[in-house]
Each structure stands twice: as structure tokens, then as C-alpha cells.
mmCIF file of C-alpha atoms in Angstrom:
data_model
loop_
_atom_site.group_PDB
_atom_site.id
_atom_site.type_symbol
_atom_site.label_atom_id
_atom_site.label_comp_id
_atom_site.label_asym_id
_atom_site.label_seq_id
_atom_site.Cartn_x
_atom_site.Cartn_y
_atom_site.Cartn_z
ATOM 1 C CA MET A 1 -2.130 -15.442 7.958
ATOM 2 C CA LEU A 2 -3.940 -14.921 4.723
ATOM 3 C CA GLU A 3 -1.523 -15.062 1.806
ATOM 4 C CA LEU A 4 -1.507 -15.581 -1.930
ATOM 5 C CA TYR A 5 1.133 -18.352 -1.912
ATOM 6 C CA GLN A 6 0.247 -21.619 -3.673
ATOM 7 C CA PRO A 7 2.110 -24.582 -2.149
ATOM 8 C CA GLY A 8 4.173 -26.667 -4.537
ATOM 9 C CA ASN A 9 7.557 -28.273 -5.096
ATOM 10 C CA SER A 10 8.457 -27.083 -8.589
ATOM 11 C CA PRO A 11 11.887 -25.637 -9.500
ATOM 12 C CA LEU A 12 10.298 -22.193 -9.287
ATOM 13 C CA HIS A 13 9.046 -22.851 -5.755
ATOM 14 C CA ARG A 14 12.517 -23.975 -4.728
ATOM 15 C CA LEU A 15 14.442 -21.088 -6.324
ATOM 16 C CA ALA A 16 15.715 -18.616 -3.700
ATOM 17 C CA PRO A 17 13.441 -15.538 -3.385
ATOM 18 C CA GLY A 18 16.363 -13.199 -4.072
ATOM 19 C CA TRP A 19 16.866 -14.654 -7.577
ATOM 20 C CA LYS A 20 13.171 -14.441 -8.352
ATOM 21 C CA ILE A 21 13.021 -10.791 -7.279
ATOM 22 C CA LEU A 22 16.152 -10.002 -9.298
ATOM 23 C CA SER A 23 14.754 -11.748 -12.413
ATOM 24 C CA LEU A 24 11.501 -9.836 -12.075
ATOM 25 C CA ALA A 25 13.376 -6.529 -11.866
ATOM 26 C CA VAL A 26 15.468 -7.419 -14.945
ATOM 27 C CA ALA A 27 12.416 -8.541 -16.945
ATOM 28 C CA GLY A 28 10.517 -5.387 -15.929
ATOM 29 C CA SER A 29 13.361 -3.125 -17.059
ATOM 30 C CA LEU A 30 13.814 -5.018 -20.348
ATOM 31 C CA LEU A 31 10.109 -4.740 -21.152
ATOM 32 C CA PHE A 32 10.348 -0.975 -21.013
ATOM 33 C CA ALA A 33 13.752 -0.820 -22.743
ATOM 34 C CA VAL A 34 12.798 -3.085 -25.676
ATOM 35 C CA ASP A 35 9.643 -1.322 -26.762
ATOM 36 C CA THR A 36 8.343 -3.792 -29.366
ATOM 37 C CA LEU A 37 5.240 -5.930 -29.510
ATOM 38 C CA MET A 38 7.284 -8.942 -30.573
ATOM 39 C CA PHE A 39 9.389 -8.809 -27.405
ATOM 40 C CA SER A 40 6.432 -8.199 -25.079
ATOM 41 C CA GLY A 41 4.517 -11.016 -26.742
ATOM 42 C CA ALA A 42 7.486 -13.359 -26.349
ATOM 43 C CA VAL A 43 7.717 -12.484 -22.649
ATOM 44 C CA VAL A 44 4.010 -13.306 -22.272
ATOM 45 C CA LEU A 45 4.572 -16.740 -23.846
ATOM 46 C CA VAL A 46 7.646 -17.451 -21.693
ATOM 47 C CA THR A 47 5.680 -16.396 -18.615
ATOM 48 C CA LEU A 48 2.821 -18.761 -19.434
ATOM 49 C CA THR A 49 5.372 -21.579 -19.867
ATOM 50 C CA LEU A 50 6.800 -20.723 -16.441
ATOM 51 C CA TYR A 51 3.305 -21.012 -14.919
ATOM 52 C CA ARG A 52 3.092 -24.532 -16.311
ATOM 53 C CA LEU A 53 6.606 -25.269 -15.022
ATOM 54 C CA ALA A 54 5.443 -24.132 -11.577
ATOM 55 C CA GLU A 55 2.523 -26.587 -11.921
ATOM 56 C CA LEU A 56 0.048 -23.727 -11.767
ATOM 57 C CA PRO A 57 -3.037 -23.819 -13.982
ATOM 58 C CA LEU A 58 -3.152 -21.066 -16.609
ATOM 59 C CA SER A 59 -6.330 -19.812 -14.937
ATOM 60 C CA ARG A 60 -3.947 -18.519 -12.215
ATOM 61 C CA ALA A 61 -2.183 -16.384 -14.815
ATOM 62 C CA TRP A 62 -5.554 -15.109 -16.017
ATOM 63 C CA ALA A 63 -6.513 -14.320 -12.395
ATOM 64 C CA GLN A 64 -3.546 -11.885 -12.275
ATOM 65 C CA LEU A 65 -5.004 -9.992 -15.234
ATOM 66 C CA ARG A 66 -8.673 -9.973 -14.291
ATOM 67 C CA PRO A 67 -8.525 -7.073 -11.778
ATOM 68 C CA ALA A 68 -6.674 -4.998 -14.400
ATOM 69 C CA LEU A 69 -9.141 -5.603 -17.255
ATOM 70 C CA TRP A 70 -10.881 -2.247 -16.841
ATOM 71 C CA VAL A 71 -7.453 -0.566 -16.903
ATOM 72 C CA PHE A 72 -6.698 -2.408 -20.167
ATOM 73 C CA ALA A 73 -9.988 -1.133 -21.579
ATOM 74 C CA LEU A 74 -9.170 2.427 -20.495
ATOM 75 C CA ILE A 75 -5.670 2.233 -22.005
ATOM 76 C CA LEU A 76 -7.029 0.973 -25.310
ATOM 77 C CA LEU A 77 -9.792 3.590 -25.360
ATOM 78 C CA ALA A 78 -7.360 6.407 -24.586
ATOM 79 C CA GLN A 79 -4.872 5.231 -27.218
ATOM 80 C CA VAL A 80 -7.563 4.899 -29.884
ATOM 81 C CA LEU A 81 -8.849 8.397 -29.073
ATOM 82 C CA PHE A 82 -5.529 10.214 -28.702
ATOM 83 C CA ASN A 83 -2.842 8.230 -30.516
ATOM 84 C CA ASP A 84 -2.928 4.891 -32.257
ATOM 85 C CA TRP A 85 -4.588 1.598 -31.307
ATOM 86 C CA TRP A 86 -1.286 -0.166 -31.980
ATOM 87 C CA LEU A 87 0.361 1.651 -29.046
ATOM 88 C CA GLY A 88 -2.532 0.510 -26.881
ATOM 89 C CA VAL A 89 -1.980 -3.137 -27.790
ATOM 90 C CA LEU A 90 1.736 -2.764 -27.022
ATOM 91 C CA ALA A 91 1.042 -1.123 -23.635
ATOM 92 C CA ILE A 92 -1.479 -3.811 -22.701
ATOM 93 C CA THR A 93 0.803 -6.700 -23.713
ATOM 94 C CA ARG A 94 3.708 -5.260 -21.727
ATOM 95 C CA PHE A 95 1.462 -4.581 -18.764
ATOM 96 C CA ALA A 96 -0.018 -8.109 -18.886
ATOM 97 C CA ALA A 97 3.479 -9.653 -19.015
ATOM 98 C CA LEU A 98 4.535 -7.678 -15.920
ATOM 99 C CA LEU A 99 1.397 -8.532 -13.953
ATOM 100 C CA MET A 100 1.695 -12.244 -14.712
ATOM 101 C CA LEU A 101 5.428 -12.341 -13.910
ATOM 102 C CA ALA A 102 4.998 -10.511 -10.625
ATOM 103 C CA GLY A 103 2.047 -12.795 -9.834
ATOM 104 C CA LEU A 104 4.294 -15.790 -10.436
ATOM 105 C CA LEU A 105 6.749 -14.497 -7.811
ATOM 106 C CA THR A 106 3.929 -14.054 -5.315
ATOM 107 C CA LEU A 107 2.301 -17.418 -6.046
ATOM 108 C CA THR A 108 5.513 -19.438 -5.710
ATOM 109 C CA THR A 109 7.103 -17.712 -2.701
ATOM 110 C CA ARG A 110 5.894 -17.878 0.893
ATOM 111 C CA ALA A 111 5.484 -14.515 2.647
ATOM 112 C CA SER A 112 7.711 -15.816 5.451
ATOM 113 C CA GLU A 113 10.487 -16.624 2.949
ATOM 114 C CA MET A 114 10.140 -13.125 1.514
ATOM 115 C CA ILE A 115 10.403 -11.652 5.029
ATOM 116 C CA ASP A 116 13.553 -13.722 5.658
ATOM 117 C CA GLY A 117 14.852 -12.557 2.289
ATOM 118 C CA LEU A 118 14.128 -8.948 3.220
ATOM 119 C CA GLU A 119 15.942 -9.328 6.531
ATOM 120 C CA THR A 120 18.986 -10.810 4.786
ATOM 121 C CA ALA A 121 18.923 -7.939 2.322
ATOM 122 C CA PHE A 122 18.858 -5.511 5.249
ATOM 123 C CA VAL A 123 22.003 -6.928 6.881
ATOM 124 C CA PRO A 124 24.450 -4.757 4.846
ATOM 125 C CA LEU A 125 22.380 -1.742 5.886
ATOM 126 C CA ARG A 126 23.398 -2.385 9.519
ATOM 127 C CA ARG A 127 26.574 -0.479 8.832
ATOM 128 C CA LEU A 128 24.429 2.519 7.970
ATOM 129 C CA GLY A 129 22.745 2.276 11.360
ATOM 130 C CA LEU A 130 19.603 0.320 10.477
ATOM 131 C CA GLN A 131 18.589 -1.891 13.381
ATOM 132 C CA THR A 132 17.486 -5.043 11.606
ATOM 133 C CA GLU A 133 15.893 -6.562 14.700
ATOM 134 C CA ARG A 134 13.655 -3.481 14.904
ATOM 135 C CA VAL A 135 12.510 -4.163 11.348
ATOM 136 C CA SER A 136 11.635 -7.779 12.218
ATOM 137 C CA LEU A 137 9.785 -6.589 15.319
ATOM 138 C CA ALA A 138 7.818 -4.012 13.303
ATOM 139 C CA ILE A 139 6.836 -6.610 10.672
ATOM 140 C CA SER A 140 5.519 -9.127 13.197
ATOM 141 C CA LEU A 141 3.736 -6.400 15.208
ATOM 142 C CA THR A 142 1.970 -5.135 12.081
ATOM 143 C CA LEU A 143 0.658 -8.595 11.209
ATOM 144 C CA ARG A 144 -0.572 -8.973 14.795
ATOM 145 C CA PHE A 145 -2.163 -5.500 14.906
ATOM 146 C CA ILE A 146 -4.402 -5.953 11.849
ATOM 147 C CA PRO A 147 -6.867 -8.404 13.490
ATOM 148 C CA VAL A 148 -6.584 -6.468 16.770
ATOM 149 C CA LEU A 149 -7.713 -3.284 15.020
ATOM 150 C CA VAL A 150 -10.700 -5.067 13.505
ATOM 151 C CA ASP A 151 -11.636 -6.336 17.001
ATOM 152 C CA VAL A 152 -11.280 -2.898 18.591
ATOM 153 C CA VAL A 153 -13.574 -1.345 15.964
ATOM 154 C CA GLN A 154 -16.164 -4.075 16.709
ATOM 155 C CA GLU A 155 -15.928 -3.370 20.454
ATOM 156 C CA VAL A 156 -16.325 0.360 19.970
ATOM 157 C CA ARG A 157 -19.260 -0.265 17.631
ATOM 158 C CA GLU A 158 -20.971 -2.374 20.319
ATOM 159 C CA ALA A 159 -20.381 0.323 22.919
ATOM 160 C CA GLN A 160 -21.697 3.087 20.653
ATOM 161 C CA ARG A 161 -24.753 1.054 19.687
ATOM 162 C CA ALA A 162 -25.995 1.465 23.274
ATOM 163 C CA ARG A 163 -25.853 5.227 22.645
ATOM 164 C CA GLY A 164 -27.406 4.965 19.177
ATOM 165 C CA LEU A 165 -24.122 6.149 17.632
ATOM 166 C CA GLU A 166 -23.067 2.994 15.782
ATOM 167 C CA ARG A 167 -23.598 4.694 12.416
ATOM 168 C CA ASN A 168 -21.656 7.815 13.361
ATOM 169 C CA PHE A 169 -18.247 7.617 11.635
ATOM 170 C CA PHE A 170 -16.458 9.893 14.115
ATOM 171 C CA ALA A 171 -17.982 8.149 17.141
ATOM 172 C CA LEU A 172 -16.326 4.957 15.861
ATOM 173 C CA ALA A 173 -13.045 6.182 14.388
ATOM 174 C CA ILE A 174 -11.859 8.507 17.160
ATOM 175 C CA PRO A 175 -12.365 6.213 20.192
ATOM 176 C CA ALA A 176 -11.012 3.225 18.238
ATOM 177 C CA LEU A 177 -7.820 5.132 17.329
ATOM 178 C CA VAL A 178 -7.312 6.555 20.812
ATOM 179 C CA ARG A 179 -7.861 3.124 22.333
ATOM 180 C CA THR A 180 -5.337 1.385 20.047
ATOM 181 C CA LEU A 181 -2.755 4.144 20.536
ATOM 182 C CA ARG A 182 -3.056 3.775 24.324
ATOM 183 C CA MET A 183 -2.760 0.012 23.887
ATOM 184 C CA SER A 184 0.439 0.565 21.849
ATOM 185 C CA GLU A 185 2.025 2.273 24.832
ATOM 186 C CA ASP A 186 1.325 -0.828 26.943
ATOM 187 C CA VAL A 187 2.685 -3.069 24.199
ATOM 188 C CA SER A 188 5.882 -1.048 24.014
ATOM 189 C CA ASP A 189 6.272 -1.112 27.822
ATOM 190 C CA ALA A 190 5.828 -4.881 27.746
ATOM 191 C CA ILE A 191 8.483 -5.267 25.041
ATOM 192 C CA GLU A 192 10.935 -3.078 26.946
ATOM 193 C CA ALA A 193 10.241 -4.962 30.167
ATOM 194 C CA ARG A 194 11.447 -8.081 28.391
ATOM 195 C CA GLU A 195 14.573 -6.151 27.389
ATOM 196 C CA PHE A 196 14.034 -6.477 23.699
ATOM 197 C CA MET B 1 14.122 5.383 17.481
ATOM 198 C CA THR B 2 12.593 3.998 20.664
ATOM 199 C CA THR B 3 10.527 0.844 21.102
ATOM 200 C CA LYS B 4 7.434 3.054 21.336
ATOM 201 C CA ASP B 5 8.213 4.545 17.915
ATOM 202 C CA THR B 6 8.568 1.045 16.434
ATOM 203 C CA VAL B 7 5.208 0.028 17.889
ATOM 204 C CA TYR B 8 3.504 3.186 16.540
ATOM 205 C CA ILE B 9 4.997 2.571 13.089
ATOM 206 C CA ALA B 10 3.648 -0.992 13.114
ATOM 207 C CA LEU B 11 0.262 0.248 14.349
ATOM 208 C CA PHE B 12 -0.162 2.725 11.482
ATOM 209 C CA ALA B 13 1.041 0.190 8.925
ATOM 210 C CA ALA B 14 -1.662 -2.111 10.297
ATOM 211 C CA LEU B 15 -4.214 0.716 10.327
ATOM 212 C CA THR B 16 -3.554 1.425 6.646
ATOM 213 C CA ALA B 17 -4.035 -2.284 5.918
ATOM 214 C CA ALA B 18 -7.221 -2.449 8.021
ATOM 215 C CA LEU B 19 -8.680 0.595 6.216
ATOM 216 C CA GLY B 20 -8.356 -1.423 3.009
ATOM 217 C CA LEU B 21 -10.852 -3.905 4.447
ATOM 218 C CA ILE B 22 -13.635 -1.296 4.475
ATOM 219 C CA PRO B 23 -15.738 -1.970 1.352
ATOM 220 C CA GLN B 24 -15.195 0.689 -1.287
ATOM 221 C CA ILE B 25 -17.876 3.250 -1.986
ATOM 222 C CA THR B 26 -18.715 4.008 -5.599
ATOM 223 C CA LEU B 27 -19.225 7.690 -6.316
ATOM 224 C CA ALA B 28 -21.275 9.047 -9.164
ATOM 225 C CA ALA B 29 -19.898 8.005 -12.587
ATOM 226 C CA GLY B 30 -18.582 4.713 -11.195
ATOM 227 C CA VAL B 31 -15.430 6.111 -9.572
ATOM 228 C CA PRO B 32 -14.479 3.839 -6.659
ATOM 229 C CA ILE B 33 -13.088 5.381 -3.478
ATOM 230 C CA THR B 34 -11.399 3.387 -0.759
ATOM 231 C CA ALA B 35 -10.512 4.403 2.784
ATOM 232 C CA GLN B 36 -6.942 3.148 2.430
ATOM 233 C CA SER B 37 -5.243 6.429 1.574
ATOM 234 C CA MET B 38 -6.664 7.872 4.817
ATOM 235 C CA GLY B 39 -4.130 5.640 6.570
ATOM 236 C CA VAL B 40 -1.401 7.516 4.716
ATOM 237 C CA MET B 41 -2.830 10.902 5.708
ATOM 238 C CA LEU B 42 -3.397 9.891 9.351
ATOM 239 C CA ALA B 43 0.116 8.443 9.653
ATOM 240 C CA GLY B 44 1.635 11.738 8.526
ATOM 241 C CA ALA B 45 -0.678 13.932 10.599
ATOM 242 C CA LEU B 46 -0.360 11.921 13.832
ATOM 243 C CA LEU B 47 3.130 10.381 13.738
ATOM 244 C CA GLY B 48 5.108 13.109 11.968
ATOM 245 C CA ALA B 49 7.515 12.895 9.043
ATOM 246 C CA LYS B 50 9.891 10.084 9.998
ATOM 247 C CA ARG B 51 7.574 7.675 11.799
ATOM 248 C CA GLY B 52 4.655 8.383 9.448
ATOM 249 C CA GLY B 53 6.732 7.812 6.315
ATOM 250 C CA LEU B 54 8.252 4.616 7.732
ATOM 251 C CA ALA B 55 4.814 3.258 8.678
ATOM 252 C CA ILE B 56 3.739 3.479 5.041
ATOM 253 C CA VAL B 57 7.047 2.054 3.771
ATOM 254 C CA LEU B 58 6.433 -0.923 6.073
ATOM 255 C CA PHE B 59 2.867 -1.291 4.788
ATOM 256 C CA LEU B 60 4.054 -1.290 1.166
ATOM 257 C CA ALA B 61 6.876 -3.760 1.942
ATOM 258 C CA LEU B 62 4.282 -6.198 3.278
ATOM 259 C CA VAL B 63 2.162 -5.680 0.160
ATOM 260 C CA ALA B 64 5.206 -6.238 -2.065
ATOM 261 C CA ILE B 65 6.063 -9.574 -0.464
ATOM 262 C CA GLY B 66 2.618 -10.860 -1.351
ATOM 263 C CA LEU B 67 0.213 -10.126 1.482
ATOM 264 C CA PRO B 68 -3.165 -9.076 0.022
ATOM 265 C CA LEU B 69 -3.420 -5.890 2.074
ATOM 266 C CA LEU B 70 -4.347 -3.373 -0.615
ATOM 267 C CA ALA B 71 -8.009 -2.382 -0.928
ATOM 268 C CA GLY B 72 -9.875 -5.133 -2.766
ATOM 269 C CA GLY B 73 -7.505 -7.814 -1.425
ATOM 270 C CA ARG B 74 -4.729 -7.074 -3.898
ATOM 271 C CA GLY B 75 -1.066 -7.601 -3.141
ATOM 272 C CA GLY B 76 2.180 -8.915 -4.531
ATOM 273 C CA ALA B 77 4.963 -7.241 -6.446
ATOM 274 C CA GLY B 78 2.722 -6.796 -9.499
ATOM 275 C CA VAL B 79 0.726 -3.911 -8.055
ATOM 276 C CA PHE B 80 3.816 -1.703 -8.210
ATOM 277 C CA PHE B 81 4.067 -2.223 -11.969
ATOM 278 C CA GLY B 82 0.372 -1.587 -12.474
ATOM 279 C CA ALA B 83 -1.410 1.594 -13.448
ATOM 280 C CA SER B 84 -1.531 2.799 -9.834
ATOM 281 C CA GLY B 85 2.101 1.885 -9.016
ATOM 282 C CA GLY B 86 3.181 5.530 -8.946
ATOM 283 C CA PHE B 87 0.385 6.444 -6.575
ATOM 284 C CA LEU B 88 1.538 3.659 -4.232
ATOM 285 C CA LEU B 89 5.128 4.933 -4.319
ATOM 286 C CA GLY B 90 3.739 8.407 -3.644
ATOM 287 C CA PHE B 91 2.082 7.190 -0.434
ATOM 288 C CA PRO B 92 5.165 7.125 1.862
ATOM 289 C CA LEU B 93 6.453 10.388 0.411
ATOM 290 C CA GLY B 94 3.016 11.962 0.939
ATOM 291 C CA ALA B 95 2.925 10.781 4.572
ATOM 292 C CA PHE B 96 6.439 12.151 5.067
ATOM 293 C CA VAL B 97 5.534 15.573 3.646
ATOM 294 C CA ILE B 98 2.333 15.807 5.731
ATOM 295 C CA GLY B 99 4.343 14.857 8.819
ATOM 296 C CA TYR B 100 7.083 17.341 7.990
ATOM 297 C CA LEU B 101 4.569 20.180 7.687
ATOM 298 C CA PHE B 102 2.808 19.203 10.932
ATOM 299 C CA ASP B 103 6.174 18.848 12.725
ATOM 300 C CA ARG B 104 6.953 22.525 12.055
ATOM 301 C CA HIS B 105 4.251 23.502 14.545
ATOM 302 C CA ARG B 106 4.961 23.113 18.240
ATOM 303 C CA THR B 107 1.270 22.492 18.906
ATOM 304 C CA ARG B 108 -1.518 21.558 16.521
ATOM 305 C CA PRO B 109 -1.612 23.651 13.321
ATOM 306 C CA PRO B 110 -4.764 25.765 12.795
ATOM 307 C CA PHE B 111 -7.636 23.946 11.086
ATOM 308 C CA ALA B 112 -7.344 25.605 7.661
ATOM 309 C CA LEU B 113 -3.592 25.103 7.549
ATOM 310 C CA ALA B 114 -3.960 21.451 8.532
ATOM 311 C CA LEU B 115 -6.338 20.989 5.576
ATOM 312 C CA VAL B 116 -3.752 22.506 3.230
ATOM 313 C CA TYR B 117 -0.981 20.268 4.652
ATOM 314 C CA VAL B 118 -2.959 17.043 4.347
ATOM 315 C CA ALA B 119 -4.211 17.902 0.851
ATOM 316 C CA GLY B 120 -0.706 18.937 -0.257
ATOM 317 C CA GLY B 121 0.915 15.709 0.909
ATOM 318 C CA GLY B 122 -1.982 13.287 0.559
ATOM 319 C CA ILE B 123 -3.158 14.489 -2.857
ATOM 320 C CA GLY B 124 -0.463 16.796 -4.290
ATOM 321 C CA VAL B 125 2.621 14.671 -3.633
ATOM 322 C CA VAL B 126 0.843 11.371 -4.329
ATOM 323 C CA TYR B 127 -0.466 12.569 -7.723
ATOM 324 C CA LEU B 128 2.909 14.120 -8.550
ATOM 325 C CA LEU B 129 4.327 10.578 -8.680
ATOM 326 C CA GLY B 130 1.168 8.752 -9.703
ATOM 327 C CA VAL B 131 0.143 10.713 -12.791
ATOM 328 C CA PRO B 132 3.440 10.592 -14.761
ATOM 329 C CA TRP B 133 3.707 6.888 -13.876
ATOM 330 C CA LEU B 134 0.202 6.244 -15.181
ATOM 331 C CA ALA B 135 1.091 8.130 -18.360
ATOM 332 C CA GLN B 136 4.196 5.977 -18.805
ATOM 333 C CA VAL B 137 2.462 2.633 -18.166
ATOM 334 C CA ALA B 138 -0.522 3.464 -20.376
ATOM 335 C CA ASN B 139 1.478 5.223 -23.132
ATOM 336 C CA LEU B 140 -0.500 8.420 -22.538
ATOM 337 C CA ALA B 141 0.464 12.096 -22.494
ATOM 338 C CA THR B 142 0.767 13.452 -18.936
ATOM 339 C CA GLN B 143 -2.211 15.791 -19.439
ATOM 340 C CA GLN B 144 -4.387 12.864 -20.527
ATOM 341 C CA ALA B 145 -3.365 10.823 -17.483
ATOM 342 C CA LEU B 146 -4.010 13.849 -15.254
ATOM 343 C CA LEU B 147 -7.473 14.318 -16.727
ATOM 344 C CA GLY B 148 -8.309 10.685 -15.977
ATOM 345 C CA SER B 149 -7.003 10.960 -12.414
ATOM 346 C CA LEU B 150 -9.059 14.065 -11.621
ATOM 347 C CA ALA B 151 -12.108 11.829 -11.142
ATOM 348 C CA PHE B 152 -10.581 10.612 -7.878
ATOM 349 C CA VAL B 153 -9.931 14.073 -6.422
ATOM 350 C CA PRO B 154 -13.436 14.650 -4.925
ATOM 351 C CA GLY B 155 -13.170 11.399 -2.946
ATOM 352 C CA ASP B 156 -9.655 12.327 -1.829
ATOM 353 C CA LEU B 157 -10.852 15.741 -0.645
ATOM 354 C CA ILE B 158 -13.492 14.064 1.551
ATOM 355 C CA LYS B 159 -10.714 11.938 3.076
ATOM 356 C CA VAL B 160 -8.599 15.058 3.728
ATOM 357 C CA VAL B 161 -11.404 16.666 5.740
ATOM 358 C CA LEU B 162 -12.123 13.462 7.686
ATOM 359 C CA THR B 163 -8.406 13.021 8.446
ATOM 360 C CA VAL B 164 -8.005 16.554 9.815
ATOM 361 C CA LEU B 165 -11.129 16.237 11.991
ATOM 362 C CA ILE B 166 -10.027 12.855 13.378
ATOM 363 C CA ALA B 167 -6.384 13.891 13.886
ATOM 364 C CA ARG B 168 -7.472 16.976 15.902
ATOM 365 C CA GLU B 169 -9.543 14.922 18.321
ATOM 366 C CA VAL B 170 -6.906 12.199 18.700
ATOM 367 C CA ARG B 171 -4.205 14.786 19.410
ATOM 368 C CA LYS B 172 -6.472 16.384 22.002
ATOM 369 C CA ALA B 173 -6.871 13.019 23.748
ATOM 370 C CA LEU B 174 -3.164 12.118 23.418
ATOM 371 C CA PRO B 175 -1.171 15.364 23.306
ATOM 372 C CA ASP B 176 2.274 13.747 23.575
ATOM 373 C CA LEU B 177 1.942 11.202 20.805
#
């Protein structure tokens, strides 16, 4: 499965996912509570140090920011026009710190570990009636369905090409959806037959 | 919640992810539109409030744990802190509201009403969370953030119409979804 995880054996890689998620939540809240450039800037520096600690090149940290560059530009433009450029710099620094920190969590934690972490977190919810094994089933089914959906659209496209309809959006979308929904019924019968 | 419901929830979570794979179209003035939010609208319109909302919660949970399923191959916890974080949190609520409105009809709602439902949940509810969030993250006044977001409304309206047309035909083919 495609994922953003970067293999490694640093202390950050080995830290339990729950602690990393908790730290991210705390850092995120603090960044909004302590509304100063000094604090946001310090968090950026600490974050960059953590990237090095995780044996990740700083270009990885930059890669977290790149998709957001146009948003940074918009924020700065809007602040210069409506308020004060200083507020724009503060917003961008805070935003950059959050993006890099969250990226660090994603880069150092396997998706499977996160799923295990999620399932552990769900256990107390059992008392409230949440069926945790249903959640695990839904997660693995979703990951399996994504490539299946892509295949079904290809099949329908081939079939419609014979009718000259391969460029017709509805002639692709409707049969593909109906076909996968019918397939879901079979999948669910199969799961029940195995007494899930 | 039966096994069939679980499978449908997974299917629409996957559908929303797969719609993110469709390359984005750039409208006039450089506004990008992606097909992804159609997954939200379709989940609500076809699965109803509970299953539709849960399908999108599942999709976002997979994004949060680091799978690059958002349009443009983005993923990870960071996207929820970003400028569009509020819009993402609005997605499951939007699907729920669309589903709730559709669930009030024993059969399919009339065409015009279905348009109102999907626009209300898929645009109204989503922007209700997304715009104040954007204002907060970017240090903007809410009106300024709203003005900036309006550029995306034409693309969203196209998706509303497509969703209603597709949902009608799918419900005709599978009346007891």
C-alpha cells in the first residue's frame, strides 16, 4: 500500500504512536494559545531539530511546506491588504510549524501502527457499543476497495468504448457505481458465510 | 449495523479516495476543482445519514493516519491543521445532513428538492465549518475568508448537479440500497 512512511530506527520512529499523536495535539494547542512570533519561531527550530533526530533530511521538512506555499502567499497578501504584514508572518510561521510537526508524525509512523493504535484507542468505546472488529473490517475493506474501484472504472470504460461512450461521464459513473454496489452485496454475503 | 452496512461504508470511503485520483480541473481564474467532495455528496445521498457520515469519517481517519488519499496525493495529520482543515471536518457532517434530509423521504425526493438537499449539506454545512476555520488559521476576518472561498462555489454547484443525476439513476437500479 502506498504510504508516506520513511523507514528508520531513530528514537522518534520507536516512540509509540499514541505519544506522538498526543504531543502533536499539545503542540498544536500551544501554538494557538501562545500567539507570539518568538514562540512559533522556536517551535519551528525545535521541529527542524527533531527532523535531524529522526535522521530525515531537512528537504523532507521543506516538502511538507511546498504544497502550502500558495496558501502562505494568499495569507500574506490578505494580511497586507486588510490588516498588518506582521500578523501574516505570525500566521505563516505557526502554520509552517504545524505542517512540519504533523509531517514528522506521518513520516516516522507506519500506517499499520497507526491503525493498531486506533484500534487500541477504540477499545474503551466498546462499552458504548462500538464493535471494534467492525472498524477493523471496514478499514481493511476500504484499502482493498480502492484498487478494485479503479479496475471497475477501466472495465466499464472498455465496455463503453465499443458503444462510443467512453467520454460520456454518466455512461461511466452510473454503471461503475451500480456494479460495485452489487459486488458489495456479494462481498457481505461472503463475509457472513464465514461467520465473521 | 449489519455486515452489508459495514461493506457499504467501506465502499464509499474507498470511492471518496478513488475520486481524489481523478486529475483536478482548473476553472477560469486558476481555481482548482477536484472530484473528491462528490464522494461526500454521493455517500449522503445514497447511504443515508448514519452510513454516509460514517463512510466519510472512515475516509478521513485513513487520511489522518498518513495514507495519501486526499486529492493531489496529500495525507497525514497535517492536512487537518491546514487552511482547508475545517472543510475536511465539514465533510462527514455534510454527508450526514444530506443523508438525513434524503432519509425523510420514503422514496426518492423530487429532483429540485434533492438539489437543495445536496447543496445544503455538501456546500452549506461544509463551508459553515470551513470558512471560520480558514479565517482562524489565516488570521483573517470571516467575511474575508468567505470572499476567498466563494471562488470554489461554481465548481461545487456542478458537483451537486452531477451527484443528484447519478444518485437518481443508481437508486433506480438498486431501489433497496
